[in-house]
Short mmCIF file of C-alpha atoms and ligand atoms in Angstrom, two decimals:
data_model
loop_
_atom_site.label_atom_id
_atom_site.label_comp_id
_atom_site.label_asym_id
_atom_site.label_seq_id
_atom_site.Cartn_x
_atom_site.Cartn_y
_atom_site.Cartn_z
CA MET A 86 -6.78 16.14 22.65
CA GLY A 87 -8.19 12.81 21.53
CA LYS A 88 -11.65 11.65 22.44
CA ASP A 89 -12.14 10.18 25.94
CA LEU A 90 -12.85 6.59 24.92
CA THR A 91 -14.10 5.64 28.40
CA LYS A 92 -17.31 7.54 27.57
CA VAL A 93 -17.87 6.08 24.12
CA THR A 94 -20.83 3.70 23.78
CA ASN A 95 -21.11 3.57 19.96
CA THR A 96 -18.49 3.67 17.22
CA VAL A 97 -19.50 4.18 13.60
CA PHE A 98 -16.99 3.05 10.98
CA VAL A 99 -17.75 5.00 7.82
CA CYS A 100 -16.20 3.60 4.67
CA ASN A 101 -14.30 6.24 2.69
CA GLY A 102 -12.76 3.84 0.20
CA GLY A 103 -12.77 4.68 -3.50
CA THR A 104 -16.22 3.35 -4.44
CA CYS A 105 -17.93 4.71 -1.36
CA LYS A 106 -16.30 8.10 -1.94
CA LYS A 107 -17.53 8.11 -5.51
CA ASN A 108 -21.01 7.57 -4.11
CA GLY A 109 -21.03 10.31 -1.51
CA ALA A 110 -19.09 8.94 1.49
CA GLU A 111 -17.35 12.24 2.25
CA GLU A 112 -20.66 14.07 2.39
CA ASN A 113 -22.13 11.26 4.50
CA THR A 114 -19.24 11.47 6.96
CA ARG A 115 -19.60 15.22 7.29
CA GLU A 116 -23.40 14.97 7.78
CA LEU A 117 -23.00 12.12 10.27
CA ARG A 118 -20.53 14.06 12.42
CA CYS A 119 -22.76 17.12 12.18
CA ALA A 120 -25.92 15.19 13.17
CA ILE A 121 -24.10 13.53 16.09
CA LYS A 122 -22.92 16.90 17.36
CA MET A 123 -26.36 18.48 16.95
CA ALA A 124 -27.96 15.57 18.85
CA GLY A 125 -25.54 16.05 21.75
CA LEU A 126 -24.05 12.59 21.20
CA HIS A 127 -20.53 13.69 20.43
CA GLU A 128 -19.00 12.45 23.69
CA VAL A 129 -20.56 8.99 23.52
CA THR A 130 -20.27 8.37 19.78
CA HIS A 131 -16.99 7.94 17.98
CA THR A 132 -16.74 8.04 14.18
CA VAL A 133 -13.92 6.45 12.24
CA LYS A 134 -13.26 6.90 8.52
CA THR A 135 -11.93 3.72 6.95
CA LEU A 136 -10.57 2.55 3.63
CA CYS A 137 -12.56 -0.02 1.62
CA GLN A 138 -14.63 -2.33 3.84
CA GLY A 139 -14.99 -4.93 1.08
CA GLN A 140 -18.68 -4.20 0.35
CA CYS A 141 -18.34 -1.93 -2.68
CA GLU A 142 -21.47 -3.26 -4.38
CA ASN A 143 -23.44 -1.88 -1.41
CA ALA A 144 -21.64 1.47 -1.32
CA PRO A 145 -21.63 3.72 0.56
CA VAL A 146 -21.54 1.50 3.64
CA LEU A 147 -21.00 1.92 7.36
CA PHE A 148 -20.60 -0.41 10.31
CA LEU A 149 -21.98 0.22 13.80
CA ASN A 150 -20.21 -1.17 16.84
CA PRO A 151 -21.11 -2.75 19.29
CA GLU A 152 -24.39 -3.53 17.52
CA GLY A 153 -22.49 -5.43 14.82
CA GLY A 154 -24.76 -3.96 12.13
CA TRP A 155 -23.78 -3.13 8.55
CA TYR A 156 -25.71 -0.49 6.59
CA LYS A 157 -25.78 -0.02 2.82
CA ARG A 158 -26.57 2.67 0.23
CA MET A 159 -26.27 5.51 2.71
CA THR A 160 -26.98 9.09 1.63
CA ALA A 161 -26.91 12.45 3.38
CA GLU A 162 -30.68 12.08 3.99
CA THR A 163 -30.50 8.53 5.34
CA ILE A 164 -27.64 9.56 7.62
CA ASP A 165 -30.09 11.79 9.54
CA GLU A 166 -32.49 8.87 9.91
CA PHE A 167 -29.63 6.60 10.96
CA VAL A 168 -28.72 8.96 13.79
CA LYS A 169 -32.34 9.32 14.90
CA GLN A 170 -33.20 5.63 14.75
CA LYS A 171 -29.94 3.87 15.63
CA LEU A 172 -28.17 6.30 17.94
CA ILE A 173 -31.11 8.03 19.64
CA SER A 174 -34.17 5.75 19.70
CA HIS A 175 -32.32 2.46 19.02
CA THR A 176 -34.97 1.20 16.60
CA GLY A 177 -35.07 -0.44 13.15
CA PHE A 178 -33.57 1.44 10.20
CA ASP A 179 -34.29 -1.81 8.40
CA ASP A 180 -34.45 -0.52 4.80
CA HIS A 181 -30.70 0.02 4.80
CA ARG A 182 -29.61 -3.02 6.72
CA LEU A 183 -27.04 -5.09 4.92
CA PHE A 184 -26.10 -7.54 7.65
CA LYS A 185 -26.08 -8.05 11.37
CA GLU A 186 -23.73 -10.35 13.22
CA GLY A 187 -25.57 -13.62 13.78
CA TRP A 188 -27.59 -13.50 10.54
CA THR A 189 -27.11 -16.33 8.07
CA THR A 190 -27.78 -14.25 4.92
CA MET A 191 -26.94 -10.76 3.77
CA LEU A 192 -29.45 -8.29 2.34
CA ALA A 193 -27.09 -7.08 -0.36
CA ALA A 194 -28.13 -4.31 -2.75
CA LYS A 195 -26.39 -6.19 -5.53
CA THR A 196 -24.89 -9.65 -5.59
CA ILE A 197 -21.64 -10.54 -7.31
CA GLU A 198 -21.40 -14.26 -7.87
CA PRO A 199 -18.30 -15.90 -6.39
CA LYS A 200 -15.80 -17.22 -8.89
CA THR A 201 -15.70 -21.00 -9.12
CA HIS A 202 -13.35 -23.60 -10.57
CA ASP A 203 -15.17 -23.13 -13.89
CA GLU A 204 -13.18 -19.92 -14.28
CA LEU A 205 -10.11 -22.03 -14.96
CA THR A 206 -9.92 -23.13 -18.58
CA HIS A 207 -7.41 -24.56 -21.04
CA HIS A 208 -6.97 -21.98 -23.78
CA CYS A 209 -4.48 -20.17 -25.94
CA ASP A 210 -3.58 -16.89 -24.30
CA GLU A 211 -2.35 -14.27 -26.76
CA HIS A 212 0.57 -13.39 -24.48
CA ALA A 213 1.41 -16.57 -22.53
CA GLY A 214 0.55 -19.23 -25.15
CA ASP A 215 -1.24 -22.51 -24.27
CA VAL A 216 -2.22 -22.26 -20.64
CA TYR A 217 -4.62 -23.44 -17.99
CA GLY A 218 -5.66 -20.39 -16.06
CA ALA A 219 -8.05 -17.63 -15.19
CA VAL A 220 -8.34 -13.88 -14.93
CA ILE A 221 -8.57 -12.80 -11.31
CA TYR A 222 -9.99 -9.73 -9.60
CA PRO A 223 -7.48 -6.86 -9.90
CA TRP A 224 -8.27 -5.40 -6.48
CA GLU A 225 -5.27 -4.22 -4.51
CA HIS A 226 -6.16 -6.48 -1.57
CA ASN A 227 -6.07 -9.44 -3.96
CA VAL A 228 -3.06 -8.51 -6.07
CA TYR A 229 -0.74 -7.23 -3.36
CA PRO A 230 -0.76 -10.47 -1.30
CA LEU A 231 -0.48 -12.49 -4.51
CA LEU A 232 2.66 -10.61 -5.54
CA LYS A 233 4.08 -10.72 -2.03
CA GLU A 234 3.54 -14.45 -1.79
CA ILE A 235 5.12 -15.16 -5.17
CA PHE A 236 8.06 -12.86 -4.56
CA MET A 237 8.64 -14.22 -1.06
CA VAL A 238 8.12 -17.93 -1.63
CA TYR A 239 9.66 -18.29 -5.07
CA ARG A 240 11.86 -15.25 -5.33
CA ASP A 241 15.03 -17.17 -6.09
CA THR A 242 13.50 -19.05 -9.00
CA LEU A 243 11.47 -16.32 -10.66
CA THR A 244 11.85 -15.19 -14.20
CA ILE A 245 10.64 -11.62 -14.34
CA TYR A 246 9.71 -9.71 -17.46
CA TYR A 247 9.13 -6.05 -16.73
CA ARG A 248 8.16 -3.84 -19.64
CA ASN A 249 9.73 -6.36 -22.04
CA GLN A 250 13.01 -6.43 -20.14
CA VAL A 251 14.15 -9.66 -18.43
CA LEU A 252 15.34 -9.14 -14.86
CA ASN A 253 17.69 -11.64 -13.28
CA SER A 254 18.20 -10.26 -9.85
CA ALA A 255 17.42 -12.60 -6.95
CA ALA A 256 16.27 -11.69 -3.44
CA PHE A 257 13.61 -9.19 -4.42
CA GLN A 258 11.96 -7.23 -1.65
CA LEU A 259 8.45 -5.91 -1.93
CA THR A 260 7.17 -2.83 -0.11
CA TYR A 261 3.94 -0.92 -0.38
CA LYS A 262 3.13 2.76 -0.03
CA ASP A 263 0.35 5.08 -1.21
CA GLY A 264 -1.32 2.56 -3.49
CA ARG A 265 1.93 1.52 -5.17
CA ALA A 266 4.03 -1.58 -4.61
CA GLN A 267 7.77 -1.24 -5.07
CA ILE A 268 9.75 -4.35 -5.95
CA ARG A 269 13.50 -3.98 -5.59
CA GLY A 270 16.30 -6.36 -6.37
CA ASN A 271 19.95 -5.88 -5.60
CA ILE A 272 20.50 -3.92 -8.81
CA ALA A 273 19.14 -0.40 -8.64
CA SER A 274 18.03 -0.36 -12.27
CA GLU A 275 15.78 -3.34 -11.57
CA ALA A 276 13.41 -1.55 -9.22
CA LEU A 277 9.87 -1.96 -10.42
CA GLU A 278 6.64 -0.33 -9.50
CA VAL A 279 3.09 -1.69 -9.55
CA VAL A 280 0.27 0.84 -9.22
CA MET A 281 -2.57 -0.90 -7.42
CA ALA A 282 -4.78 1.95 -6.30
CA ALA A 283 -5.22 5.36 -7.87
CA PRO A 284 -8.23 7.69 -7.95
CA ARG A 285 -9.78 8.17 -11.40
CA GLU A 286 -8.60 11.78 -11.55
CA SER A 287 -5.00 10.91 -10.63
CA GLU A 288 -2.14 10.86 -13.15
CA TYR A 289 -1.48 7.27 -12.04
CA PHE A 290 -4.93 5.99 -12.96
CA LEU A 291 -3.90 4.76 -16.43
CA TYR A 292 -1.04 2.81 -14.82
CA LYS A 293 -3.26 1.07 -12.28
CA VAL A 294 -3.48 -2.74 -12.58
CA SER A 295 -6.60 -3.41 -14.62
CA LYS A 296 -6.19 -7.10 -15.43
CA VAL A 297 -4.38 -9.99 -13.76
CA LYS A 298 -4.07 -13.49 -15.12
CA LEU A 299 -2.84 -16.51 -13.20
CA TYR A 300 -1.83 -19.45 -15.37
CA GLN A 301 -0.13 -22.82 -15.54
CA LYS A 302 1.73 -24.15 -18.57
CA ALA A 303 2.16 -27.73 -19.71
CA ASP A 304 5.89 -27.58 -18.84
CA ALA A 305 4.94 -27.06 -15.15
CA PHE A 306 5.77 -23.38 -15.16
CA ASN A 307 3.29 -21.20 -13.35
CA GLY A 308 2.91 -17.56 -14.09
CA ILE A 309 1.04 -14.34 -13.65
CA TYR A 310 0.84 -11.24 -15.73
CA LEU A 311 -0.40 -7.80 -14.87
CA MET A 312 -1.76 -5.28 -17.36
CA ASN A 313 -2.82 -1.67 -17.26
CA SER A 314 -4.56 0.44 -19.84
CA LYS A 315 -1.51 2.59 -20.61
CA GLN A 316 1.11 -0.09 -21.23
CA GLY A 317 -0.72 -3.38 -21.74
CA ILE A 318 1.26 -6.15 -20.02
CA PHE A 319 3.95 -4.49 -17.94
CA LEU A 320 4.87 -7.30 -15.54
CA ARG A 321 5.01 -11.03 -16.20
CA VAL A 322 6.47 -13.46 -13.70
CA GLU A 323 7.03 -17.18 -14.17
CA TRP A 324 8.32 -19.85 -11.82
CA ARG A 325 8.38 -23.61 -11.49
CA SER A 326 6.43 -25.12 -8.59
CA GLY A 327 4.59 -28.22 -7.50
CA SER A 328 0.82 -28.59 -7.52
CA ASP A 329 0.43 -27.64 -3.85
CA PHE A 330 1.50 -24.06 -4.41
CA TRP A 331 -0.55 -23.79 -7.61
CA ASN A 332 -3.67 -25.10 -5.79
CA HIS A 333 -3.02 -22.74 -2.91
CA LEU A 334 -2.82 -19.77 -5.30
CA VAL A 335 -6.00 -20.83 -7.11
CA ASP A 336 -7.94 -21.29 -3.88
CA ASN A 337 -6.80 -17.97 -2.46
CA TYR A 338 -6.76 -15.68 -5.44
CA VAL A 339 -9.15 -17.08 -8.03
CA MET A 340 -11.93 -18.76 -6.02
CA ILE A 341 -12.86 -15.78 -3.97
CA SER A 342 -16.29 -14.39 -3.34
CA GLY A 343 -17.28 -11.07 -4.82
S1 LIG B 582 -15.06 1.41 -1.04
FE1 LIG B 582 -16.47 1.23 0.57
S2 LIG B 582 -16.83 -0.86 0.65
FE2 LIG B 582 -15.36 -0.69 -0.89
#
């Protein structure tokens, strides 16, 4: 039977995304649930394991509701303190605070500078030729919406190069499952796969997107290409569009904060 949520006063969202896991999130989750049980707080405290919470540079992280507090660099030892201070005595635990709703700055363990318009340069790309463009973050939550947007908005005008083969099929559909995006046209042999998330130990790791470039050419063609360490460039897509769509892509997928 599920937990009686009418009794719950605190919910702890424990990140178990890739980076947090690499830094001990599974052990933290186990110790947190153990400490909650031992403190007799099981009925009033709910724990939820999540995928990446977008704070990898502060990993492992957790979020406490309804306090609205984020906590960074958690370990099995600090989990015990967290339970004592936050769930029992409701005091500080300030050394591990990352952010609290209402604050105007974050106390990040490490800061990644946001990308700016300076990222975009005119240069000769060894694969795409003379372009104006930038390399973007290859995170799945950046690349998947980028692909979806391009395939949905411009799918009838795309030129697609997949592993050096040109695909002509229109009306591509994009679906996503288990860290891999499937792109299918109306010809079975033109189904393509993009591995966006794979644990380091997985057989798919070498096929995971490791570099993405978004570019514009002088002839008004826009394009992206995706690389992985096994195959180099495996997917390149080009399309013709006006400046509005290009600016929208730049603002959403290049100029993002770390
Ligand atoms: S994996 Fe935990 S914040 Fe990204």
